[in-house]
Amino acid sequence: MALIDCLSTTEALAAIFSDDGVLRAMLEFEAALARGAAAAGAIPDFAARTISEAASGKGFDTAAIAAAARAGATPAIPLVKALRDRVQAIDAPSAAYVHLGATSQDVTDTALVLLLKEARAPIAADQQRLDRALRRLSERHASTTMIGRTLLLPATPITFGLKVAGWSSAIARSWRRLDDAWERSLVIQLGGAAGTLAALGEKAPGVVEGTARELGLRPAPPWHTDRDRLGAVVTACGLHVAALGKAARDVSLLMQAEVREAAEQGGGSSTMPQKRNPSGCALVLAAATRLPGLVSSYLTAMVQEHERALGGIQAEWPIVSAAVQATGAAVAALAGVVEGLDVDPDRMRFNFELTGGAVFAERAAMLLAPAIGRDRAQQLVVGAVAQSRESAVPFAVALRDAARAEPAIPAGLLDDLDVPERYLGESERIRIRLLAETDE
Amino acid sequence: MALIDCLSTTEALAAIFSDDGVLRAMLEFEAALARGAAAAGAIPDFAARTISEAASGKGFDTAAIAAAARAGATPAIPLVKALRDRVQAIDAPSAAYVHLGATSQDVTDTALVLLLKEARAPIAADQQRLDRALRRLSERHASTTMIGRTLLLPATPITFGLKVAGWSSAIARSWRRLDDAWERSLVIQLGGAAGTLAALGEKAPGVVEGTARELGLRPAPPWHTDRDRLGAVVTACGLHVAALGKAARDVSLLMQAEVREAAEQGGGSSTMPQKRNPSGCALVLAAATRLPGLVSSYLTAMVQEHERALGGIQAEWPIVSAAVQATGAAVAALAGVVEGLDVDPDRMRFNFELTGGAVFAERAAMLLAPAIGRDRAQQLVVGAVAQSRESAVPFAVALRDAARAEPAIPAGLLDDLDVPERYLGESERIRIRLLAETDE
Amino acid sequence: MALIDCLSTTEALAAIFSDDGVLRAMLEFEAALARGAAAAGAIPDFAARTISEAASGKGFDTAAIAAAARAGATPAIPLVKALRDRVQAIDAPSAAYVHLGATSQDVTDTALVLLLKEARAPIAADQQRLDRALRRLSERHASTTMIGRTLLLPATPITFGLKVAGWSSAIARSWRRLDDAWERSLVIQLGGAAGTLAALGEKAPGVVEGTARELGLRPAPPWHTDRDRLGAVVTACGLHVAALGKAARDVSLLMQAEVREAAEQGGGSSTMPQKRNPSGCALVLAAATRLPGLVSSYLTAMVQEHERALGGIQAEWPIVSAAVQATGAAVAALAGVVEGLDVDPDRMRFNFELTGGAVFAERAAMLLAPAIGRDRAQQLVVGAVAQSRESAVPFAVALRDAARAEPAIPAGLLDDLDVPERYLGESERIRIRLLAETDE
Amino acid sequence: MALIDCLSTTEALAAIFSDDGVLRAMLEFEAALARGAAAAGAIPDFAARTISEAASGKGFDTAAIAAAARAGATPAIPLVKALRDRVQAIDAPSAAYVHLGATSQDVTDTALVLLLKEARAPIAADQQRLDRALRRLSERHASTTMIGRTLLLPATPITFGLKVAGWSSAIARSWRRLDDAWERSLVIQLGGAAGTLAALGEKAPGVVEGTARELGLRPAPPWHTDRDRLGAVVTACGLHVAALGKAARDVSLLMQAEVREAAEQGGGSSTMPQKRNPSGCALVLAAATRLPGLVSSYLTAMVQEHERALGGIQAEWPIVSAAVQATGAAVAALAGVVEGLDVDPDRMRFNFELTGGAVFAERAAMLLAPAIGRDRAQQLVVGAVAQSRESAVPFAVALRDAARAEPAIPAGLLDDLDVPERYLGESERIRIRLLAETDE
């Protein structure tokens, strides 16, 4: 894990996209190509064996390959050369069969797909943890009442279970989109120089099938300049991280010292002993800050020229790698946040008072309107809100005082005005439906 | 159509997102809400009738509503006020039932969905034209041979039919994604102040169902701060326009005076009489330039606070409107480009010669390697490429000359080297598969 | 002001970028070109007079021009045609001199610059209001003590004056950058077909000078595909709006009902009588959500081909127009927010208590360390923080209790621990310096 | 250099942003802080010596620090802990003075600035090479005539020297902006917990001065959440890379086999022997694809909360690091491209013929108009263009034929029509001015 990127990945993902991981993916392609070609009768078996052996060895100099990549604008050229040299040293006649029929982009694209394939499991595992934790949290707080807030200000009561169900359903939907796009992206790239597989002659279809089988990828027509499958993964990462970010932002707002309705376990500070920082939320929000730009770069890169692009394709590796790692980092971080979330229902209730109870104003207007008309009801309510703000008297008290002067208002009408449970509306039904409908 | 945006929309879409269109969508919501509420017994029938009547009238002052919107950071407040005033004037007792149970965002979100719903048909119609034109073009040029180009340089031969099939399949896949996301986005927003529908009491579910039915939208739990469905539309617009942009870039490159293999009907110049400009491609590429940034803004906006966002939601209208209009403009423009495309197979063939025939170099190396080994084959080929460049002798001629000096090379081996049809590989099979597999 | 964009502009800016404004700017260019050309002897005086007259007339059909623009991918072609028709009708011989020597992009680029020129004053006026209000606010609260917050949690005390000075200095710096870029962007575009002015022959330099003088713009070599001056304006808009957004985010956080340290005048709600929403902050944050994507699109568009771009240039008008209007909307909104800001120093002080006083923990550790060592000091402090959290005893009280058990701690050492004014460090000196150093 | 990023950096820059480089920068801050604090009398000299010694040592475990960073959402916490442990081991009493008065962000921000400082020289060196090569190239081709192209099609003649001067001046302007922003960004960050330096008491100003002096940075008020100086660097990177990208796009278009007017030295292909790819242009264009998204992410991150952000700040390191490295990679690559550019004036001249000479159409219309009127002139020219296209007769020949039938056209008027040098207009004067005016 590079120090400069340490907040934007997980250890598992950093390993996958490390020099070793990237090298191995490229060599895996070359070895699978050789074995696939041999199985299809396009190259001799001995060559496939030698190439496989050479490709599985250690000791490739990734730094040298990386440094040489810029000359040809692809790491595939020095990689293939290094592999060919190695094969040559083991068994010279096999060398002519290295990379046969493939082009540089076949290596780099399929390697990227292999890295995606590998990255899927650890992210899915964290996602599963997150999903489970969210559902559990929502269930547990199905009837925990709290202030609903719009534009950061008290609106009307909701339940914490409802709020969490909102996070859960959006995250489940966006995960489904991502997972689906991910699955569709797992196709081999093998097209040769201009995507016609001409260098493989009649054996071409068999070589593609065989190589794909070796790699556990689906065969597909070459997609050298049709980047939509990868683009769908990257944009779905963007949508997913945005959904994660929404939850993280909410948690971090609830965790403010003045609100304190929920708190992640968090991390410390290098100087302030009292700090229990929303570190997990910070990581999620950092990912949510980065993804939109990464998505934008990927979309820009997709406008690719003819049969291989100039600029677009060469930009993709760092974009996809950063997008996937940041997504994984965000899923892992939010899973940790939700699993360890301390929720404080007492404080949630206390905050109704702390904020003076204006959260009941809409309900008050609703209750009063039938008796005294909408306009007069609004007047009374606005007056009580103002009085409550000035004099620190709770809104409900102020309004009851005012209501007493209005004979048209039935006695007792406002008695339970400040009982939040009486104004939850469809909260519970919606909550249940949100948790149920993840199949969209 | 605003002059400043005139290259980024179509007339149909500009009308949909015009002041009239936006106003009508908001009023449609209010009218449907009233009728839905009346049907559910939540408000009296007479009120629904009055509200419907008032909402369908002309003469709302959109400029005044727009100007007043900033005070409350939503056009819904002045819109509701204007409607209520009108209802009041028609039948005062109905006024209390205007907008009952809804919040500002219910109006603006559902209005946006209604605009999306309306925008779908014209874009789909153009997309259908485009799809048909692409398939036809690919079929017609199934065996039209041309240079395949990588990094803007000749690689190996392909067919124009294959190139077009690549455009077609990527565009078909991304359209399917967009169309699917579009369909899923057509849900009503109706949640009231904090998304619990509390103000509607027990009638809430019926009101939601009824209002949705009136609008031809699916009912759904409130999604005030869960923007993923709209986000999926916007990102799918980004992917689609990128696929369109790829095709437009190719066409514009083929249309260069030095290449001239294909040309759109195009537009003229204000000063140069000879110009037949790739105007359609320019519009597509302009959209492809804008979408990534719009997608990025939308994803950023998705990290929304609590039960209604501060900043995110207020940014969405212009983003979605611009993204959808630019997408529609790009689809329409590319449909025009493809429908009217002049293809010049003779010039395609001539360009093999113009570029010296180096496009056959890979094939030459493949043919020679079995006879004289991979390394020697490369040497001969590279030498012939160089000689061809310097002396303007075609590559195949230069290579045949050089081959004569090598006794190991069978006579006649290179005779058809420069016949592009002999090196098309799987072009036709891949083309057919690309056109067939649009179901992914 | 279009309804769909109503939260993203001001009335003054919407008028500038309206159809009338854009049309007038294009016509102004054509008229100035004619007068400039006449002054340089490149066209007859009578033609300049006729063209000027025709260009100043009313009744151009902007809708028709907009609709016709897509055919040639520029509104300049139908505009020039409409103008020429009009000139023809007034005085036929003058018609040949319309647009003489200019190319479409000369019209659209210079028109865009003219719109920028016009937009500068209203934005600068709001910026001046904002700057003044910020400085005044900072001065007024030079010694108003409040909680400094990191990662949304209490850190150590600061003054509100210091916080505002931070806003002020960042905004002043970014304004200076924007204003500077704006000034540099006010150059004419006049290059003719390929930027050589060849059609104007020897009179070219005089025509450029004359036209620029007529328009109040600086002459400059053609910049058809060198977009950096406009790019500098757009990126500086991005930086400025980000600085505005930071202030708006802070205000909106302070305005939360649980914090209530400051409040903008704000706007109401369509349903909740108690709401006084941070509408101004919402507009600023909406702009801050949009600008990064707009900047990104502009930068992407800058990679322009040869002597006129394909796609890049056609994307620019809506990007620049949206960026400038959103910037102006944000400046105006924040000026309103700051000018009307209610600050509640009592609540600021109360929040020290509300949050238990943990904000004094760092200071406590600093005070204790010399007496009992850093590690032991940390232990005591962490213990007191925990105890304060659990028992709702203020941190300072809990720590003093614990300290009594440590003989090495001098009596009275912690007496003023919870007096925030004793731990403001360099707040005032930094504040003064921030307000003074706007000249960077 | 990480394999995944190998096309997006240079060796020098990869080393600067490597684990070693980042670690060293953070330790350098801590050592300088200790020495600065000692010089100001805030900590004992012996502690400064021990801390300096410990900080300069080898053997910090960057992997462990990176892995531990996520817990507290900053690498500074584990870094400070590792340093303190080391100091403790050397001289226990010094340990209490490690990081004294600083906060995590002081370390990470100042470290980032130190990395920027280091990265400046290698980029500036490449930029100087580029600038020199561009000026030389422009001078050498001051009178090399070529087709000017708009929307990728022939417009009117220009000189290659003029085209290069356009690249040169835009790049020089954007470099000046970047260099200026870079210089302004080299300020220390030292503010302590909430930016008041309270933990340093009265010694604070001296500590800041001393630490800055040790690091060779300018002192400045804390800028924890005012990110505009870094933002100005990142946006200026975006503008600069866009200017570089414009030049690279042009070169790559000129290098097409059908155009062949210029060619970079380029790189090879893994499979096609004939390929001399525009690898340098590809690297530049890849950077131009990435920067807009990186800029967008940075601008989004700038909206930072209160005295330390949640999400924004944690996203910055990878953004800035990627932006700076991609910028450096682009400058280096374009310098290589321009220094090694093969220009083919003969081919430039040949392409006038290849494209049929329609590039002279505007001039023809200009020449004819005085004799036969603008409309008739246009008719003749359009006819000749069409005839030339259909019959492959050069345009000038076709027009002269047509002109003979018009008695009003003076004999010989079109004799030099197809001599491009006669229609260069102000090319040379503009070229000279572009190269001269880099002082904006």
CSV table of N, CA, C and O in Angstrom, one decimal, chain B residues 147 149-155 249 252-253 255-260 271-278 296 300 354-355 358-359 361-362 378 381-382 385 389, chain D residues 149-155 249 252-253 255-260 271-278 296 300 354-355 358-359 361-362 378 381-382 385 389:
chain,number,residue,atom,x,y,z
B,147,ILE,N,-8.4,0.1,-44.1
B,147,ILE,CA,-7.3,0.1,-43.1
B,147,ILE,C,-7.8,0.1,-41.7
B,147,ILE,O,-8.7,0.9,-41.4
B,149,ARG,N,-6.9,1.0,-38.0
B,149,ARG,CA,-5.9,2.0,-37.5
B,149,ARG,C,-5.8,2.0,-36.0
B,149,ARG,O,-6.8,2.0,-35.3
B,150,THR,N,-4.6,1.9,-35.5
B,150,THR,CA,-4.3,1.9,-34.1
B,150,THR,C,-3.4,3.1,-33.8
B,150,THR,O,-2.4,3.3,-34.5
B,151,LEU,N,-3.7,3.8,-32.7
B,151,LEU,CA,-2.9,5.1,-32.4
B,151,LEU,C,-2.9,6.0,-33.6
B,151,LEU,O,-1.9,6.6,-33.9
B,152,LEU,N,-4.0,6.0,-34.4
B,152,LEU,CA,-4.1,6.8,-35.6
B,152,LEU,C,-3.3,6.3,-36.8
B,152,LEU,O,-3.2,7.0,-37.8
B,153,LEU,N,-2.6,5.2,-36.7
B,153,LEU,CA,-1.8,4.7,-37.8
B,153,LEU,C,-2.2,3.4,-38.3
B,153,LEU,O,-2.8,2.6,-37.5
B,154,PRO,N,-2.0,3.1,-39.6
B,154,PRO,CA,-2.4,1.8,-40.1
B,154,PRO,C,-1.9,0.6,-39.3
B,154,PRO,O,-0.7,0.5,-38.9
B,155,ALA,N,-2.8,-0.3,-39.1
B,155,ALA,CA,-2.4,-1.5,-38.3
B,155,ALA,C,-2.5,-2.7,-39.3
B,155,ALA,O,-1.6,-3.1,-40.0
B,249,ARG,N,-16.2,10.5,-33.4
B,249,ARG,CA,-14.8,10.8,-33.6
B,249,ARG,C,-14.2,10.0,-34.8
B,249,ARG,O,-13.5,10.5,-35.7
B,252,SER,N,-15.4,11.5,-38.0
B,252,SER,CA,-14.7,12.8,-38.3
B,252,SER,C,-13.3,12.6,-38.8
B,252,SER,O,-12.8,13.3,-39.7
B,253,LEU,N,-12.7,11.5,-38.3
B,253,LEU,CA,-11.3,11.2,-38.7
B,253,LEU,C,-11.3,10.7,-40.2
B,253,LEU,O,-10.4,11.0,-41.0
B,255,MET,N,-13.3,11.5,-42.3
B,255,MET,CA,-13.8,12.6,-43.2
B,255,MET,C,-12.7,13.6,-43.5
B,255,MET,O,-12.9,14.4,-44.4
B,256,GLN,N,-11.6,13.4,-42.9
B,256,GLN,CA,-10.5,14.4,-43.2
B,256,GLN,C,-10.2,14.3,-44.7
B,256,GLN,O,-10.2,13.3,-45.3
B,257,ALA,N,-9.8,15.5,-45.2
B,257,ALA,CA,-9.6,15.6,-46.6
B,257,ALA,C,-8.5,14.6,-47.1
B,257,ALA,O,-8.5,14.1,-48.2
B,258,GLU,N,-7.5,14.3,-46.2
B,258,GLU,CA,-6.4,13.4,-46.6
B,258,GLU,C,-6.8,12.0,-46.5
B,258,GLU,O,-6.1,11.1,-47.0
B,259,VAL,N,-8.0,11.7,-45.9
B,259,VAL,CA,-8.4,10.3,-45.7
B,259,VAL,C,-9.6,10.0,-46.6
B,259,VAL,O,-9.7,9.1,-47.3
B,260,ARG,N,-10.6,10.8,-46.4
B,260,ARG,CA,-11.8,10.9,-47.2
B,260,ARG,C,-12.5,9.6,-47.5
B,260,ARG,O,-13.0,9.3,-48.6
B,271,THR,N,-17.5,31.4,-44.1
B,271,THR,CA,-16.6,32.1,-45.0
B,271,THR,C,-16.0,31.3,-46.1
B,271,THR,O,-15.6,31.8,-47.1
B,272,MET,N,-15.9,29.9,-45.9
B,272,MET,CA,-15.2,29.1,-46.9
B,272,MET,C,-16.1,28.3,-47.7
B,272,MET,O,-16.7,27.4,-47.2
B,273,PRO,N,-16.2,28.6,-49.0
B,273,PRO,CA,-17.2,28.0,-49.9
B,273,PRO,C,-17.0,26.5,-50.0
B,273,PRO,O,-18.0,25.8,-50.3
B,274,GLN,N,-15.8,26.0,-49.9
B,274,GLN,CA,-15.5,24.6,-50.1
B,274,GLN,C,-15.9,23.7,-49.0
B,274,GLN,O,-16.0,22.5,-49.1
B,275,LYS,N,-16.2,24.3,-47.8
B,275,LYS,CA,-16.3,23.5,-46.6
B,275,LYS,C,-17.7,22.7,-46.6
B,275,LYS,O,-18.7,23.2,-46.8
B,276,ARG,N,-17.5,21.4,-46.3
B,276,ARG,CA,-18.7,20.6,-46.0
B,276,ARG,C,-18.3,20.0,-44.6
B,276,ARG,O,-17.6,19.0,-44.6
B,277,ASN,N,-18.6,20.7,-43.6
B,277,ASN,CA,-18.1,20.4,-42.3
B,277,ASN,C,-18.8,19.2,-41.6
B,277,ASN,O,-19.9,19.0,-41.8
B,278,PRO,N,-18.0,18.5,-40.8
B,278,PRO,CA,-18.6,17.4,-40.0
B,278,PRO,C,-19.4,18.0,-38.8
B,278,PRO,O,-19.1,17.8,-37.6
B,296,SER,N,-20.2,14.0,-13.3
B,296,SER,CA,-19.4,14.2,-12.1
B,296,SER,C,-20.1,15.1,-11.1
B,296,SER,O,-20.2,14.9,-9.9
B,300,THR,N,-21.5,14.1,-7.3
B,300,THR,CA,-21.1,14.9,-6.2
B,300,THR,C,-22.4,15.4,-5.4
B,300,THR,O,-22.4,15.3,-4.2
B,354,LEU,N,-1.8,4.7,-50.6
B,354,LEU,CA,-1.3,6.0,-50.2
B,354,LEU,C,-0.4,5.8,-49.0
B,354,LEU,O,0.6,6.6,-48.9
B,355,THR,N,-0.7,4.9,-48.1
B,355,THR,CA,0.1,4.7,-46.9
B,355,THR,C,1.2,3.7,-47.1
B,355,THR,O,1.8,3.3,-46.2
B,358,ALA,N,2.2,-0.5,-45.6
B,358,ALA,CA,2.8,-1.1,-44.4
B,358,ALA,C,1.8,-1.8,-43.5
B,358,ALA,O,2.2,-2.6,-42.6
B,359,VAL,N,0.6,-1.6,-43.8
B,359,VAL,CA,-0.5,-2.3,-43.1
B,359,VAL,C,-0.4,-3.8,-43.3
B,359,VAL,O,-1.0,-4.6,-42.6
B,361,ALA,N,2.5,-5.4,-43.0
B,361,ALA,CA,3.8,-5.8,-42.4
B,361,ALA,C,3.6,-7.0,-41.4
B,361,ALA,O,4.3,-7.9,-41.4
B,362,GLU,N,2.5,-6.9,-40.5
B,362,GLU,CA,2.3,-8.0,-39.6
B,362,GLU,C,2.1,-9.3,-40.3
B,362,GLU,O,2.7,-10.3,-40.0
B,378,GLN,N,11.3,-10.6,-38.9
B,378,GLN,CA,11.2,-9.2,-38.4
B,378,GLN,C,12.2,-8.3,-39.1
B,378,GLN,O,11.9,-7.2,-39.5
B,381,VAL,N,11.2,-7.6,-42.7
B,381,VAL,CA,10.0,-6.7,-42.7
B,381,VAL,C,10.4,-5.3,-42.3
B,381,VAL,O,10.0,-4.3,-43.0
B,382,VAL,N,11.1,-5.1,-41.3
B,382,VAL,CA,11.5,-3.8,-40.8
B,382,VAL,C,12.3,-3.1,-41.9
B,382,VAL,O,12.1,-1.9,-42.2
B,385,VAL,N,9.9,-2.0,-44.7
B,385,VAL,CA,9.2,-0.9,-44.3
B,385,VAL,C,10.0,0.4,-44.4
B,385,VAL,O,9.5,1.4,-45.0
B,389,ARG,N,9.4,3.5,-47.1
B,389,ARG,CA,9.2,4.9,-46.6
B,389,ARG,C,10.1,5.8,-47.4
B,389,ARG,O,9.7,6.9,-47.8
D,149,ARG,N,-6.2,23.9,-40.9
D,149,ARG,CA,-7.4,22.9,-40.9
D,149,ARG,C,-8.4,23.3,-39.8
D,149,ARG,O,-8.0,23.5,-38.7
D,150,THR,N,-9.6,23.4,-40.2
D,150,THR,CA,-10.7,23.7,-39.2
D,150,THR,C,-11.7,22.6,-39.3
D,150,THR,O,-12.0,22.1,-40.4
D,151,LEU,N,-12.2,22.2,-38.1
D,151,LEU,CA,-13.0,21.0,-38.0
D,151,LEU,C,-12.4,19.8,-38.8
D,151,LEU,O,-13.1,19.0,-39.4
D,152,LEU,N,-11.1,19.7,-38.7
D,152,LEU,CA,-10.3,18.6,-39.4
D,152,LEU,C,-10.3,18.7,-40.9
D,152,LEU,O,-9.8,17.8,-41.5
D,153,LEU,N,-10.8,19.8,-41.4
D,153,LEU,CA,-10.8,19.9,-42.9
D,153,LEU,C,-10.0,21.1,-43.3
D,153,LEU,O,-9.9,22.1,-42.6
D,154,PRO,N,-9.4,21.1,-44.6
D,154,PRO,CA,-8.6,22.2,-45.1
D,154,PRO,C,-9.4,23.5,-45.0
D,154,PRO,O,-10.6,23.5,-45.5
D,155,ALA,N,-8.8,24.5,-44.5
D,155,ALA,CA,-9.4,25.8,-44.5
D,155,ALA,C,-8.6,26.8,-45.4
D,155,ALA,O,-9.0,26.8,-46.6
D,249,ARG,N,-2.3,16.6,-29.6
D,249,ARG,CA,-3.3,16.1,-30.5
D,249,ARG,C,-3.0,16.6,-32.0
D,249,ARG,O,-3.1,15.8,-32.9
D,252,SER,N,-0.3,14.3,-33.3
D,252,SER,CA,-0.7,13.0,-33.7
D,252,SER,C,-1.6,13.0,-34.9
D,252,SER,O,-1.6,12.0,-35.7
D,253,LEU,N,-2.3,14.1,-35.2
D,253,LEU,CA,-3.1,14.2,-36.4
D,253,LEU,C,-2.2,14.3,-37.6
D,253,LEU,O,-2.4,13.8,-38.7
D,255,MET,N,0.6,13.2,-37.9
D,255,MET,CA,1.5,12.0,-38.0
D,255,MET,C,0.7,10.8,-38.6
D,255,MET,O,1.2,9.8,-39.0
D,256,GLN,N,-0.6,11.0,-38.8
D,256,GLN,CA,-1.4,10.0,-39.5
D,256,GLN,C,-0.7,9.6,-40.8
D,256,GLN,O,-0.2,10.5,-41.5
D,257,ALA,N,-0.8,8.3,-41.2
D,257,ALA,CA,-0.2,7.9,-42.4
D,257,ALA,C,-0.7,8.6,-43.6
D,257,ALA,O,0.0,8.8,-44.6
D,258,GLU,N,-1.9,9.0,-43.6
D,258,GLU,CA,-2.5,9.7,-44.8
D,258,GLU,C,-2.1,11.2,-44.8
D,258,GLU,O,-2.3,11.9,-45.8
D,259,VAL,N,-1.6,11.7,-43.7
D,259,VAL,CA,-1.2,13.1,-43.6
D,259,VAL,C,0.3,13.2,-43.7
D,259,VAL,O,0.9,14.0,-44.5
D,260,ARG,N,1.0,12.6,-42.7
D,260,ARG,CA,2.4,12.5,-42.6
D,260,ARG,C,3.2,13.7,-42.8
D,260,ARG,O,4.3,13.8,-43.4
D,271,THR,N,3.5,-6.1,-31.9
D,271,THR,CA,3.2,-7.1,-32.9
D,271,THR,C,3.4,-6.6,-34.3
D,271,THR,O,3.7,-7.4,-35.2
D,272,MET,N,3.3,-5.3,-34.5
D,272,MET,CA,3.4,-4.8,-35.9
D,272,MET,C,4.7,-4.1,-36.2
D,272,MET,O,5.0,-3.1,-35.7
D,273,PRO,N,5.5,-4.7,-37.1
D,273,PRO,CA,6.9,-4.2,-37.3
D,273,PRO,C,6.9,-2.8,-37.9
D,273,PRO,O,7.9,-2.1,-37.7
D,274,GLN,N,5.9,-2.5,-38.6
D,274,GLN,CA,6.0,-1.2,-39.3
D,274,GLN,C,5.7,0.0,-38.4
D,274,GLN,O,5.9,1.1,-38.8
D,275,LYS,N,5.2,-0.3,-37.2
D,275,LYS,CA,4.6,0.8,-36.4
D,275,LYS,C,5.7,1.7,-35.8
D,275,LYS,O,6.7,1.2,-35.2
D,276,ARG,N,5.6,3.0,-36.0
D,276,ARG,CA,6.3,3.9,-35.2
D,276,ARG,C,5.3,4.8,-34.6
D,276,ARG,O,4.8,5.7,-35.2
D,277,ASN,N,4.9,4.4,-33.4
D,277,ASN,CA,3.7,5.0,-32.8
D,277,ASN,C,3.9,6.4,-32.2
D,277,ASN,O,5.0,6.6,-31.7
D,278,PRO,N,2.9,7.2,-32.2
D,278,PRO,CA,3.0,8.5,-31.5
D,278,PRO,C,2.9,8.3,-30.0
D,278,PRO,O,2.0,8.7,-29.3
D,296,SER,N,-11.4,18.4,-10.9
D,296,SER,CA,-12.8,18.4,-10.4
D,296,SER,C,-12.8,17.9,-9.0
D,296,SER,O,-13.5,18.4,-8.1
D,300,THR,N,-13.9,19.9,-5.6
D,300,THR,CA,-15.0,19.3,-4.7
D,300,THR,C,-14.5,19.2,-3.3
D,300,THR,O,-15.2,19.5,-2.3
D,354,LEU,N,-3.0,16.8,-52.7
D,354,LEU,CA,-3.8,15.6,-52.3
D,354,LEU,C,-5.2,16.0,-52.0
D,354,LEU,O,-6.2,15.2,-52.3
D,355,THR,N,-5.4,17.1,-51.4
D,355,THR,CA,-6.8,17.5,-51.0
D,355,THR,C,-7.4,18.4,-52.1
D,355,THR,O,-8.5,18.9,-51.9
D,358,ALA,N,-8.8,22.7,-52.5
D,358,ALA,CA,-10.0,23.5,-52.1
D,358,ALA,C,-9.6,24.5,-51.1
D,358,ALA,O,-10.4,25.4,-50.8
D,359,VAL,N,-8.4,24.4,-50.5
D,359,VAL,CA,-8.0,25.3,-49.5
D,359,VAL,C,-7.8,26.7,-50.1
D,359,VAL,O,-7.7,27.7,-49.3
D,361,ALA,N,-10.2,28.1,-51.9
D,361,ALA,CA,-11.5,28.5,-52.3
D,361,ALA,C,-11.8,29.9,-51.7
D,361,ALA,O,-12.4,30.8,-52.4
D,362,GLU,N,-11.5,30.1,-50.4
D,362,GLU,CA,-11.8,31.4,-49.8
D,362,GLU,C,-11.1,32.5,-50.6
D,362,GLU,O,-11.7,33.5,-51.0
D,378,GLN,N,-19.2,33.4,-55.3
D,378,GLN,CA,-19.5,32.2,-54.5
D,378,GLN,C,-20.0,31.0,-55.4
D,378,GLN,O,-19.5,29.9,-55.3
D,381,VAL,N,-17.1,29.5,-57.4
D,381,VAL,CA,-16.2,28.8,-56.5
D,381,VAL,C,-16.8,27.5,-56.1
D,381,VAL,O,-16.2,26.4,-56.1
D,382,VAL,N,-18.1,27.5,-55.6
D,382,VAL,CA,-18.7,26.3,-55.2
D,382,VAL,C,-18.8,25.3,-56.4
D,382,VAL,O,-18.5,24.1,-56.2
D,385,VAL,N,-15.3,23.8,-56.8
D,385,VAL,CA,-15.1,22.8,-55.7
D,385,VAL,C,-15.7,21.5,-56.1
D,385,VAL,O,-15.1,20.4,-56.0
D,389,ARG,N,-14.0,17.9,-56.9
D,389,ARG,CA,-14.2,16.7,-56.1
D,389,ARG,C,-14.6,15.6,-57.0
D,389,ARG,O,-14.1,14.4,-56.9
